[in-house]
XYZ file of C-alpha atoms in Angstrom:
748
model
C 19.610 124.689 149.845
C 18.355 121.609 151.722
C 15.019 121.809 149.927
C 16.787 122.006 146.588
C 18.787 118.899 147.348
C 15.702 117.013 148.533
C 13.910 117.810 145.284
C 16.892 116.571 143.318
C 16.948 113.294 145.270
C 13.252 112.810 144.614
C 13.714 113.435 140.885
C 16.521 110.911 140.736
C 14.042 108.071 141.309
C 12.254 109.143 138.131
C 15.274 109.540 135.839
C 17.677 107.010 137.336
C 18.783 105.585 133.987
C 19.615 108.990 132.516
C 21.463 110.626 135.413
C 25.089 111.704 135.139
C 27.433 109.290 133.394
C 26.118 106.017 134.808
C 27.647 106.792 138.203
C 24.358 106.201 139.982
C 24.144 102.788 138.353
C 27.597 102.023 139.724
C 26.444 103.015 143.218
C 23.275 100.928 142.890
C 25.326 97.761 142.431
C 26.256 97.903 146.125
C 22.652 97.788 147.422
C 23.101 94.175 148.431
C 25.559 95.209 151.217
C 24.491 93.875 154.608
C 26.051 96.658 156.606
C 23.561 99.466 157.224
C 26.410 101.956 157.493
C 27.533 101.136 153.956
C 23.980 101.495 152.690
C 23.735 104.975 154.212
C 27.012 105.945 152.571
C 25.644 104.715 149.257
C 22.526 106.841 149.626
C 24.674 109.872 150.376
C 26.774 109.189 147.280
C 23.616 109.072 145.144
C 22.511 112.404 146.588
C 25.868 113.997 145.807
C 25.852 112.758 142.255
C 22.251 113.803 141.696
C 22.994 117.405 142.683
C 25.794 117.499 140.127
C 23.831 115.398 137.651
C 20.965 117.855 137.306
C 23.350 120.753 136.705
C 25.326 118.693 134.203
C 22.204 118.037 132.170
C 22.078 121.707 131.181
C 25.869 122.220 130.935
C 27.687 122.376 127.571
C 29.212 118.972 128.339
C 29.433 116.235 130.953
C 32.264 113.755 131.481
C 31.464 110.123 132.370
C 33.483 108.265 134.999
C 33.791 105.056 132.979
C 35.523 106.515 129.894
C 38.764 105.187 128.404
C 39.482 108.320 126.346
C 38.688 112.038 126.782
C 34.943 112.335 126.206
C 32.366 115.104 126.498
C 28.622 114.525 126.237
C 26.219 117.245 125.127
C 22.862 116.370 126.636
C 19.367 117.295 125.545
C 19.016 119.928 128.269
C 21.811 122.056 126.863
C 20.519 121.657 123.303
C 17.030 122.743 124.346
C 18.162 125.716 126.449
C 21.027 127.167 124.429
C 20.847 126.119 120.767
C 18.218 127.540 118.396
C 16.186 124.801 116.645
C 17.506 125.583 113.146
C 21.186 125.423 114.203
C 23.644 123.220 112.323
C 26.135 120.875 113.968
C 28.925 123.483 114.041
C 26.875 125.651 116.415
C 26.097 122.642 118.634
C 29.721 121.651 119.283
C 31.382 125.068 119.553
C 31.791 125.049 123.366
C 33.424 121.611 123.598
C 37.075 121.170 124.651
C 39.625 121.464 121.798
C 36.881 122.293 119.261
C 37.381 125.233 116.895
C 34.345 126.132 114.787
C 33.605 129.245 112.733
C 30.528 130.088 110.665
C 30.951 133.544 109.060
C 27.324 133.838 107.893
C 25.790 133.526 111.357
C 24.920 130.720 113.804
C 23.315 127.824 111.963
C 23.281 129.730 108.648
C 25.223 128.441 105.699
C 28.081 126.031 106.219
C 30.936 126.162 108.704
C 34.096 127.270 106.928
C 36.275 126.012 109.786
C 35.703 123.019 112.044
C 38.532 121.209 113.801
C 39.181 118.934 116.779
C 42.586 119.164 118.498
C 43.825 120.720 115.258
C 42.610 117.831 113.106
C 40.626 119.314 110.239
C 37.290 118.151 108.879
C 38.016 114.849 107.140
C 40.716 113.891 109.651
C 38.232 112.912 112.345
C 35.229 110.613 112.400
C 31.594 111.741 112.297
C 28.646 109.445 113.019
C 24.866 109.646 113.115
C 23.257 107.098 115.449
C 26.548 105.189 115.364
C 26.849 105.104 111.540
C 29.945 106.784 110.015
C 29.481 109.114 107.044
C 31.484 111.617 104.993
C 32.224 112.972 101.530
C 33.883 110.593 99.065
C 36.781 112.900 98.204
C 38.258 113.614 101.639
C 35.638 112.516 104.233
C 34.632 116.149 104.783
C 31.144 117.365 105.734
C 28.970 120.255 104.580
C 27.477 121.136 107.950
C 24.481 123.086 106.640
C 23.295 120.082 104.626
C 23.113 117.820 107.685
C 20.527 117.421 110.433
C 19.476 120.394 112.569
C 19.559 120.776 116.346
C 15.836 120.075 116.725
C 16.356 116.556 115.353
C 18.965 115.572 117.940
C 18.750 114.012 121.397
C 22.394 114.419 122.329
C 25.923 114.522 120.956
C 29.190 113.024 122.143
C 32.667 114.318 121.300
C 35.362 111.653 121.729
C 38.794 113.262 121.571
C 40.639 110.081 120.782
C 40.749 107.091 118.427
C 38.327 105.006 120.448
C 38.698 101.282 120.947
C 38.654 98.525 118.336
C 34.850 98.617 118.184
C 34.891 102.297 117.128
C 34.161 102.143 113.406
C 34.945 104.804 110.822
C 37.537 105.821 108.240
C 39.228 108.541 110.312
C 38.839 107.550 113.958
C 42.398 108.555 114.922
C 41.398 112.235 115.016
C 38.433 111.574 117.319
C 34.710 111.078 116.765
C 31.874 113.574 116.701
C 28.847 111.389 117.344
C 25.301 112.705 116.987
C 22.257 110.830 118.277
C 18.729 111.422 116.998
C 16.009 112.099 119.530
C 13.549 109.364 120.428
C 9.799 109.523 119.824
C 7.806 110.734 122.815
C 5.779 108.289 124.874
C 2.734 110.579 124.671
C 0.845 111.764 121.599
C 1.209 115.438 120.861
C 1.978 118.155 118.351
C 4.772 120.677 118.843
C 4.989 123.930 116.928
C 8.264 125.853 116.961
C 9.613 128.930 115.279
C 12.464 131.453 115.187
C 12.571 135.090 114.130
C 15.525 137.418 114.397
C 18.582 139.101 112.958
C 19.423 139.129 109.263
C 15.708 138.792 108.480
C 15.762 135.191 109.695
C 12.427 133.353 109.707
C 11.977 129.684 110.544
C 9.072 127.478 111.487
C 8.535 123.818 112.166
C 6.074 121.221 113.318
C 6.653 117.913 115.091
C 3.969 115.296 115.551
C 4.411 112.372 117.954
C 2.056 109.409 117.727
C 2.644 108.128 121.247
C 2.511 104.378 121.769
C 0.526 102.589 119.032
C 0.376 99.080 117.600
C 2.922 100.284 115.025
C 5.350 101.558 117.648
C 6.249 105.057 118.795
C 6.919 107.456 115.925
C 7.361 111.118 115.099
C 7.702 113.284 112.027
C 9.477 116.628 112.285
C 9.577 119.244 109.493
C 11.044 122.750 109.425
C 11.732 125.494 106.898
C 14.098 128.436 107.327
C 14.921 131.535 105.295
C 17.536 134.169 106.070
C 19.512 136.928 104.419
C 22.553 135.841 106.436
C 25.083 138.087 108.130
C 27.277 138.401 105.041
C 26.026 140.849 102.420
C 24.091 139.222 99.557
C 24.509 135.719 101.028
C 20.941 134.609 101.603
C 19.898 131.033 102.301
C 16.793 128.843 102.259
C 16.685 125.438 103.934
C 14.123 122.694 104.518
C 14.599 119.677 106.780
C 12.510 116.582 107.445
C 12.963 113.668 109.829
C 10.849 110.561 110.494
C 11.577 107.953 113.134
C 9.613 104.925 114.315
C 10.633 102.647 117.194
C 8.785 99.318 117.309
C 9.060 96.832 120.179
C 8.703 93.523 118.362
C 9.314 91.514 121.552
C 10.384 92.268 125.143
C 14.052 92.428 124.087
C 13.764 93.076 120.355
C 13.481 96.590 118.921
C 13.145 97.682 115.312
C 13.960 101.298 114.401
C 13.177 102.940 111.068
C 14.551 106.388 110.402
C 14.872 108.762 107.471
C 16.024 112.358 107.085
C 15.913 114.688 104.094
C 17.610 118.079 103.851
C 17.680 120.642 101.059
C 19.492 123.950 101.133
C 19.830 126.759 98.611
C 22.306 129.613 99.085
C 24.567 132.178 97.459
C 28.073 130.911 98.212
C 30.848 133.219 99.374
C 34.601 132.586 99.169
C 35.960 135.031 101.753
C 37.168 138.589 101.163
C 40.386 140.581 100.994
C 41.321 143.010 103.746
C 40.931 145.814 101.229
C 37.352 144.786 100.405
C 36.500 144.586 104.105
C 37.874 148.112 104.494
C 35.932 149.455 101.499
C 32.601 147.636 101.839
C 32.324 146.800 105.526
C 33.083 143.925 107.870
C 30.059 141.976 106.697
C 31.113 142.008 103.037
C 30.276 138.749 101.314
C 29.244 139.300 97.685
C 28.628 142.418 95.613
C 25.535 143.467 93.651
C 27.289 144.627 90.463
C 26.550 142.284 87.503
C 29.651 143.591 85.710
C 31.936 141.923 88.263
C 32.654 138.316 89.206
C 31.665 138.989 92.832
C 28.007 139.509 91.822
C 25.825 137.371 94.109
C 23.549 136.267 91.270
C 26.411 134.304 89.731
C 26.961 132.118 92.849
C 23.866 129.901 93.417
C 24.372 126.552 95.175
C 21.942 123.765 96.012
C 22.775 121.090 98.604
C 20.598 117.996 98.933
C 21.166 115.149 101.374
C 19.395 112.246 103.035
C 20.208 109.644 105.676
C 18.114 106.482 106.045
C 18.490 103.296 108.060
C 16.722 100.292 109.529
C 18.103 99.014 112.837
C 17.365 95.771 114.679
C 18.451 95.221 118.289
C 17.741 91.890 119.906
C 18.914 89.425 122.540
C 19.649 86.172 120.740
C 20.546 84.282 123.909
C 20.672 85.155 127.573
C 24.350 86.055 127.107
C 24.380 87.273 123.492
C 22.971 90.491 121.959
C 22.932 91.640 118.327
C 22.547 95.020 116.663
C 22.357 95.382 112.886
C 21.918 98.615 110.912
C 21.307 98.667 107.172
C 21.639 102.174 105.805
C 21.974 104.438 102.811
C 22.894 108.105 102.639
C 23.236 110.537 99.776
C 24.592 113.990 99.075
C 24.593 116.288 96.048
C 26.081 119.732 95.502
C 24.762 121.328 92.318
C 26.115 124.808 91.631
C 27.486 127.415 89.276
C 29.858 130.236 90.140
C 32.169 132.795 88.635
C 35.830 131.855 88.412
C 36.565 133.891 91.545
C 33.554 134.977 93.580
C 35.784 137.179 95.764
C 37.013 139.217 92.797
C 35.699 142.799 92.731
C 38.034 144.012 89.967
C 36.699 144.155 86.409
C 40.279 143.539 85.217
C 39.819 139.878 86.168
C 37.017 139.465 83.613
C 37.415 137.946 80.182
C 36.544 134.693 78.429
C 38.589 133.051 75.677
C 37.126 130.399 73.386
C 39.154 127.665 71.660
C 38.188 125.179 68.964
C 38.438 121.390 69.201
C 42.063 121.528 68.048
C 42.994 123.849 70.916
C 43.358 126.951 68.759
C 42.139 130.307 70.078
C 39.140 131.559 68.120
C 37.747 134.490 70.151
C 38.228 136.549 73.312
C 35.530 138.612 75.055
C 37.327 140.855 77.551
C 34.276 141.989 79.488
C 32.499 138.634 79.782
C 32.206 136.932 83.186
C 34.111 133.613 83.325
C 32.691 130.831 85.435
C 31.950 127.148 85.820
C 29.089 124.747 86.381
C 29.684 121.785 88.684
C 27.828 118.828 90.106
C 29.136 116.491 92.805
C 26.995 113.628 94.074
C 27.482 110.410 95.998
C 25.333 107.605 97.295
C 26.451 105.294 100.115
C 25.145 101.839 100.986
C 26.289 100.029 104.080
C 25.730 97.747 107.020
C 26.971 97.671 110.602
C 26.800 94.394 112.513
C 27.612 94.317 116.218
C 27.612 91.290 118.527
C 28.176 91.388 122.287
C 28.709 88.257 124.364
C 28.694 88.426 128.161
C 30.831 85.880 130.008
C 32.006 85.428 133.582
C 35.385 86.858 132.592
C 34.049 89.938 130.790
C 32.401 90.968 127.544
C 33.412 90.045 123.999
C 32.554 92.555 121.281
C 32.865 91.656 117.632
C 31.386 92.902 114.408
C 31.995 94.375 110.991
C 31.290 97.607 109.147
C 30.876 97.414 105.364
C 30.363 100.479 103.200
C 30.219 101.128 99.446
C 30.162 104.677 98.133
C 29.426 105.591 94.507
C 30.636 109.037 93.579
C 30.304 111.149 90.406
C 31.570 114.701 89.946
C 32.231 116.931 86.977
C 32.676 120.588 86.099
C 32.976 122.598 82.905
C 33.779 126.210 82.048
C 30.962 128.590 81.141
C 30.563 132.130 79.896
C 28.045 133.593 82.340
C 27.575 136.709 80.226
C 26.360 134.618 77.290
C 23.716 132.556 79.011
C 26.236 130.262 80.772
C 27.137 128.491 77.533
C 30.059 125.996 77.742
C 33.495 127.416 76.920
C 35.878 125.207 74.934
C 39.368 125.181 76.464
C 42.878 124.470 75.190
C 42.331 120.750 75.734
C 39.527 120.767 73.161
C 36.851 120.307 75.818
C 34.972 122.642 78.178
C 35.349 120.081 81.002
C 37.894 120.711 83.744
C 37.298 117.185 85.052
C 34.814 114.335 84.758
C 35.307 111.682 87.439
C 33.554 108.545 88.633
C 34.721 107.009 91.866
C 33.838 103.829 93.769
C 35.026 103.472 97.358
C 34.738 100.251 99.348
C 35.397 99.992 103.088
C 35.363 96.845 105.220
C 36.238 96.942 108.928
C 35.969 93.805 111.064
C 36.923 94.102 114.741
C 37.331 92.121 117.951
C 37.421 93.658 121.419
C 37.487 92.332 124.973
C 36.132 94.164 128.020
C 37.613 92.418 131.037
C 37.679 93.198 134.760
C 40.845 91.555 136.135
C 40.625 93.237 139.533
C 38.193 95.389 141.477
C 37.285 98.644 139.783
C 39.319 97.943 136.638
C 38.128 97.662 133.048
C 40.672 96.747 130.380
C 39.753 96.867 126.689
C 42.280 95.220 124.380
C 41.211 94.858 120.764
C 42.118 94.906 117.124
C 40.468 96.261 113.998
C 41.417 95.587 110.398
C 40.699 98.321 107.847
C 40.344 97.635 104.133
C 39.840 100.615 101.856
C 39.697 100.326 98.061
C 39.274 103.210 95.615
C 38.341 102.546 91.973
C 39.036 105.748 90.078
C 37.777 106.370 86.545
C 38.326 109.842 85.091
C 37.380 110.582 81.497
C 39.138 113.908 82.090
C 41.377 114.086 85.148
C 41.413 117.266 87.188
C 45.072 118.296 86.931
C 46.332 116.467 83.871
C 43.214 116.888 81.644
C 43.777 113.352 80.284
C 41.938 110.104 81.095
C 43.007 108.009 84.072
C 41.673 104.676 85.262
C 43.287 103.213 88.343
C 42.614 101.148 91.452
C 44.383 101.476 94.774
C 43.869 99.411 97.926
C 45.013 100.274 101.440
C 44.931 97.826 104.356
C 45.967 98.235 107.974
C 45.829 96.456 111.327
C 44.742 98.850 114.084
C 45.467 97.420 117.544
C 44.432 99.305 120.660
C 44.338 98.877 124.412
C 42.624 101.035 127.009
C 42.124 100.854 130.761
C 39.804 102.564 133.219
C 40.530 102.202 136.915
C 37.922 103.294 139.423
C 40.086 104.542 142.294
C 37.103 105.261 144.515
C 33.398 105.410 143.717
C 33.569 108.913 142.254
C 37.160 109.068 140.966
C 38.599 107.225 137.979
C 41.755 107.263 135.878
C 42.279 105.975 132.356
C 44.948 105.426 129.719
C 44.926 104.448 126.053
C 47.294 103.451 123.259
C 45.982 102.978 119.699
C 47.127 102.947 116.109
C 45.232 105.060 113.557
C 44.874 104.828 109.784
C 43.463 106.993 106.974
C 43.534 106.214 103.256
C 44.787 109.051 100.982
C 42.162 111.490 99.630
C 40.978 111.487 96.040
C 43.336 114.377 95.241
C 46.341 112.034 95.016
C 44.782 110.519 91.888
C 44.738 113.899 90.201
C 48.506 113.963 89.652
C 50.435 112.640 86.655
C 50.953 109.279 88.329
C 49.392 107.818 91.448
C 52.404 105.654 92.217
C 52.866 104.106 95.633
C 51.115 106.647 97.857
C 51.307 105.640 101.492
C 48.279 106.025 103.753
C 48.331 108.348 106.740
C 48.978 106.603 110.069
C 49.120 107.669 113.702
C 50.124 106.349 117.098
C 47.904 107.822 119.785
C 48.820 107.961 123.476
C 46.684 109.582 126.157
C 46.039 109.486 129.899
C 43.436 111.197 132.013
C 41.376 111.283 135.173
C 37.808 112.246 136.142
C 36.545 113.190 139.601
C 32.962 113.851 140.705
C 32.643 115.689 144.003
C 29.519 116.617 145.882
C 29.005 119.823 143.924
C 31.801 119.747 141.386
C 33.358 117.760 138.589
C 36.877 117.907 137.192
C 38.444 116.145 134.204
C 42.093 116.355 133.152
C 43.897 114.603 130.293
C 47.047 114.760 128.206
C 47.714 113.378 124.732
C 50.584 112.740 122.320
C 49.975 111.736 118.682
C 52.698 110.764 116.222
C 51.300 111.425 112.721
C 53.103 109.891 109.708
C 52.622 110.620 105.977
C 50.629 113.764 106.653
C 48.925 114.839 103.397
C 48.369 118.588 103.684
C 46.899 121.323 101.512
C 49.327 123.725 99.836
C 48.956 126.815 97.676
C 50.712 126.723 94.277
C 50.914 129.078 91.308
C 49.715 127.611 88.009
C 50.497 129.437 84.737
C 47.426 131.067 83.131
C 45.316 130.073 86.133
C 46.825 131.754 89.195
C 47.029 130.466 92.753
C 45.205 127.229 93.473
C 45.213 124.460 96.070
C 46.933 121.107 95.838
C 47.952 118.375 98.280
C 51.462 117.379 99.320
C 52.934 114.719 101.601
C 54.270 116.782 104.476
C 56.149 113.876 106.042
C 54.794 113.853 109.558
C 53.557 115.927 112.473
C 53.375 115.716 116.244
C 50.136 116.614 118.042
C 50.248 117.036 121.803
C 48.256 118.862 124.406
C 46.576 119.112 127.782
C 42.817 119.476 128.313
C 40.930 120.354 131.474
C 37.166 120.497 131.945
C 35.168 121.261 135.064
C 31.874 122.244 136.602
C 30.863 123.636 139.976
C 27.305 123.681 141.342
C 26.766 126.921 143.254
C 23.254 125.984 144.351
C 19.706 127.255 143.902
C 19.869 126.265 140.214
C 23.179 128.031 139.442
C 26.314 126.316 138.177
C 29.636 127.254 136.584
C 31.249 125.467 133.654
C 34.610 125.792 131.963
C 37.218 124.034 129.840
C 40.694 124.935 128.670
C 43.039 123.190 126.269
C 46.581 123.759 125.077
C 46.876 122.224 121.596
C 50.270 122.030 119.915
C 50.614 120.619 116.388
C 53.909 120.970 114.511
C 55.513 119.297 111.528
C 58.375 117.012 112.444
C 61.900 118.424 112.470
C 60.629 122.002 112.204
C 58.968 124.819 114.109
C 56.173 125.107 111.547
C 52.736 124.791 113.108
C 49.958 122.863 111.393
C 47.575 125.429 109.903
C 44.197 126.208 111.497
C 45.318 124.875 114.890
C 44.752 127.484 117.639
C 47.436 127.226 120.323
C 44.754 127.327 123.017
C 40.983 127.035 123.254
C 38.628 127.684 126.154
C 34.956 127.878 127.042
C 33.528 129.333 130.239
C 30.159 130.384 131.576
C 27.415 130.465 134.152
C 24.145 128.539 133.804
C 20.822 128.561 135.658
C 17.671 126.474 135.536
C 14.725 126.524 137.927
C 12.192 123.797 138.421
C 9.588 126.569 138.175
C 10.437 127.318 134.533
C 13.022 130.079 133.978
C 16.523 129.358 132.703
C 19.474 131.244 131.255
C 23.142 130.855 130.368
C 26.040 133.145 129.526
C 28.785 131.272 127.665
C 32.105 132.560 126.360
C 34.520 131.073 123.809
C 38.221 131.869 123.464
C 40.279 130.837 120.430
C 44.039 131.396 120.542
C 46.325 132.424 117.721
C 46.856 130.212 114.699
C 48.239 130.309 111.167
C 46.228 130.260 107.966
C 48.821 128.407 105.870
C 51.675 126.042 106.684
C 53.130 124.988 103.324
C 53.524 126.170 99.757
C 55.615 125.209 96.746
C 58.636 127.063 95.425
C 59.407 127.880 91.770
C 60.923 124.401 91.298
C 57.769 122.691 92.514
C 59.266 121.578 95.832
C 57.325 121.762 99.072
C 58.395 124.679 101.244
C 57.202 124.632 104.849
C 56.528 127.989 106.420
C 53.716 129.610 108.319
C 51.844 132.476 106.686
C 48.866 134.675 107.585
C 48.814 134.745 111.360
C 45.313 134.970 112.854
C 45.009 136.638 116.258
C 43.111 135.349 119.274
C 39.387 136.032 119.619
C 36.756 135.989 122.373
C 32.994 135.782 121.865
C 30.034 135.358 124.202
C 26.515 133.950 123.796
C 23.518 134.686 126.004
C 20.410 132.486 126.132
C 17.318 132.759 128.340
C 13.801 131.408 128.389
C 10.846 130.260 130.472
C 9.025 126.934 130.379
C 5.339 127.447 131.086
C 3.323 124.315 131.791
C -0.390 123.643 131.282
C -1.759 126.823 129.742
C -5.442 126.091 129.825
C -6.528 122.889 128.117
C -5.051 123.690 124.723
C -1.290 123.869 125.360
C 0.632 121.362 127.443
C 3.897 123.356 127.399
C 4.918 126.740 125.999
C 8.512 127.992 125.998
C 9.420 131.499 124.805
C 13.175 132.123 124.642
C 15.816 134.472 123.280
C 19.323 133.732 122.029
C 21.941 136.461 121.529
C 25.017 135.197 119.691
C 28.274 137.174 119.804
C 26.882 139.394 122.538
C 29.695 141.960 122.366
C 29.743 142.124 118.547
C 33.341 140.991 118.015
C 33.883 140.945 114.238
C 37.593 140.202 114.155
C 39.387 138.208 111.460
C 38.849 134.567 112.410
C 40.498 132.472 109.681
C 42.330 132.336 106.356
C 40.153 131.523 103.301
C 42.731 130.944 100.538
C 44.068 133.195 97.783
C 42.392 134.901 94.865
C 43.026 133.183 91.536
C 43.722 136.573 89.896
C 46.288 138.694 91.730
C 46.933 136.131 94.502
C 45.603 138.418 97.256
C 44.904 136.536 100.519
C 41.285 136.042 101.566
C 39.943 135.928 105.116
C 36.848 135.162 107.153
C 35.475 137.289 109.992
C 33.352 136.403 112.991
C 29.677 136.991 112.258
C 28.356 140.065 114.054
C 25.920 140.091 116.958
C 22.589 138.415 116.289
C 19.356 138.190 118.281
C 16.838 135.370 117.792
C 13.425 134.998 119.388
C 12.187 131.422 119.674
C 8.844 129.941 120.603
C 7.923 126.310 121.224
C 4.402 125.148 122.028
C 3.184 121.576 122.579
C -0.476 120.644 122.275
C -1.940 117.476 123.842
């Protein structure tokens, strides 16, 4: 054990800046002490933290000592050891505290159908890439499979809180999932990587690093993946590309150029009824009968996205630094589908044609009804950050400006007749045709002051301006034109404190106001009217302790949510059950989260987290849908300096409800929980071996294996909506056990 600790101390001199949470840097500030006894204590503290720091590098998450809100960092070691290169973001974050993520088609395959943080659903929390917020124009949601893959990332950070005033984004009150791209390597080299495994999955990629040149340090990384997917007849193809160049223009001036491009093609599923699971198997996705709407050939989707930015970081004066990022990002979903891809009954078929006057002219009872749709947006923006260092503390100020152009339309088609447009009662085949322009401006001011020893206080204020210009030639619900503009503004004050009690123990507290403009769906009613934005008041306290061989983090939170706009299921004549949005008044979110790690020694460590998450609508016992009452992750990890590593990680998701509100026959909102989903437990096993210097041709070779859902739990995991014909409830299941073999090889 002594030899292990000595090797860790030696390695700390090499990776000082990247060791656990900045705690070593805090210890280093005391090197000027004159007392030799104090200096020895400091050295011992560094040794203690280094032992824990190495184990934390490969753990699912680490918790910094200097945080002012509950935070978990996913470092590169865990990504490299436990996540297959083609994995999407939902697979990366699944073991984090209070995170609930489900991908029914297999790990990293297709999009996550469920992804939440403390019960806040996708669109109610912030997501950033290299510090830049992004999200869909309609409701700030994200199609996970169209984003960057694990191999492109250096680390990720999950902030379970609204952040401080300098935290930019449209939905920060629900927390922030921040992803950071990896940096180019200092040495020239080419890395080949590939994956082969379950569901006929094949993937391969190549990364080339230039090393240091007169044009900076750069890399280009490309990969292509094909899979049949776990769900029947739900295959996918995906290609991803990333380029990044970091140029040192001067000793304290850095220019970064980055671009990503992602394209995915898949057959899209909509969930399945319990009866279909019973008849066709637990992996039922789509059928292969062209006479039914569930036929996979009727459900092709193409997702295309890109993310591009130029960043400049510089020190303007000895006390003033600047960071500016100019960016653009785009997304398009181009697809056609039958009216109900989950429908296996031929009785649901039939297409009726109308003329321009809305008069019925023909009905074809056996034809397959469907639609063609295209949704695309392009975002342009800029983030400007200034930091001034004074004798009293730091001053942070800046502004985020973002403009998003959005266009989406859909029209009815008769798939049986070559997907020709079908004229409806309105005299048009279009269900909607919408153009949308969204403008966001967020200036902020924040102070980081140290009024007494060990204390950091961060008071600040942010002002959010959100404007939506809505122009519908055919509106979605009303089928008539609508042109309207709505603006929403809000002050968002916040204050946070971190108190270092002793060198390796801190406590923190935070109070902040949150704000989220209403989604596009509110414009699709008869009248927009005076729709209030969603607001929150967030309160949380916590503490972090780093022992010699262990770490423990504990926090509690209380969030008062006003004007909660929630999804509801309604029955529409001649259409069936469909989704709409209603103002649910308000909700209270509260919970306790605990996260810890213990270093056993000889490369072994234990990790675990547990959270109790309660989210209920005010003045009722109705729980917010898709909010498990408890979540936990637990596991054992090992890594040897000689090459081998492995981990066994488990995930527990407590019970939750699929639906929390509906509308009665009079059109009034009725709150009640429906479709209870039971608790589930899954486990993942990963192991591999890093082999260095194989002859003169390979610098490093790493074979590895990843087994997801080790014990093949295929239980119902979430509610997926209702069928449009017959109103039967649809569900998702956990993807069955999968085995993936991975190989990475780096050439000099």
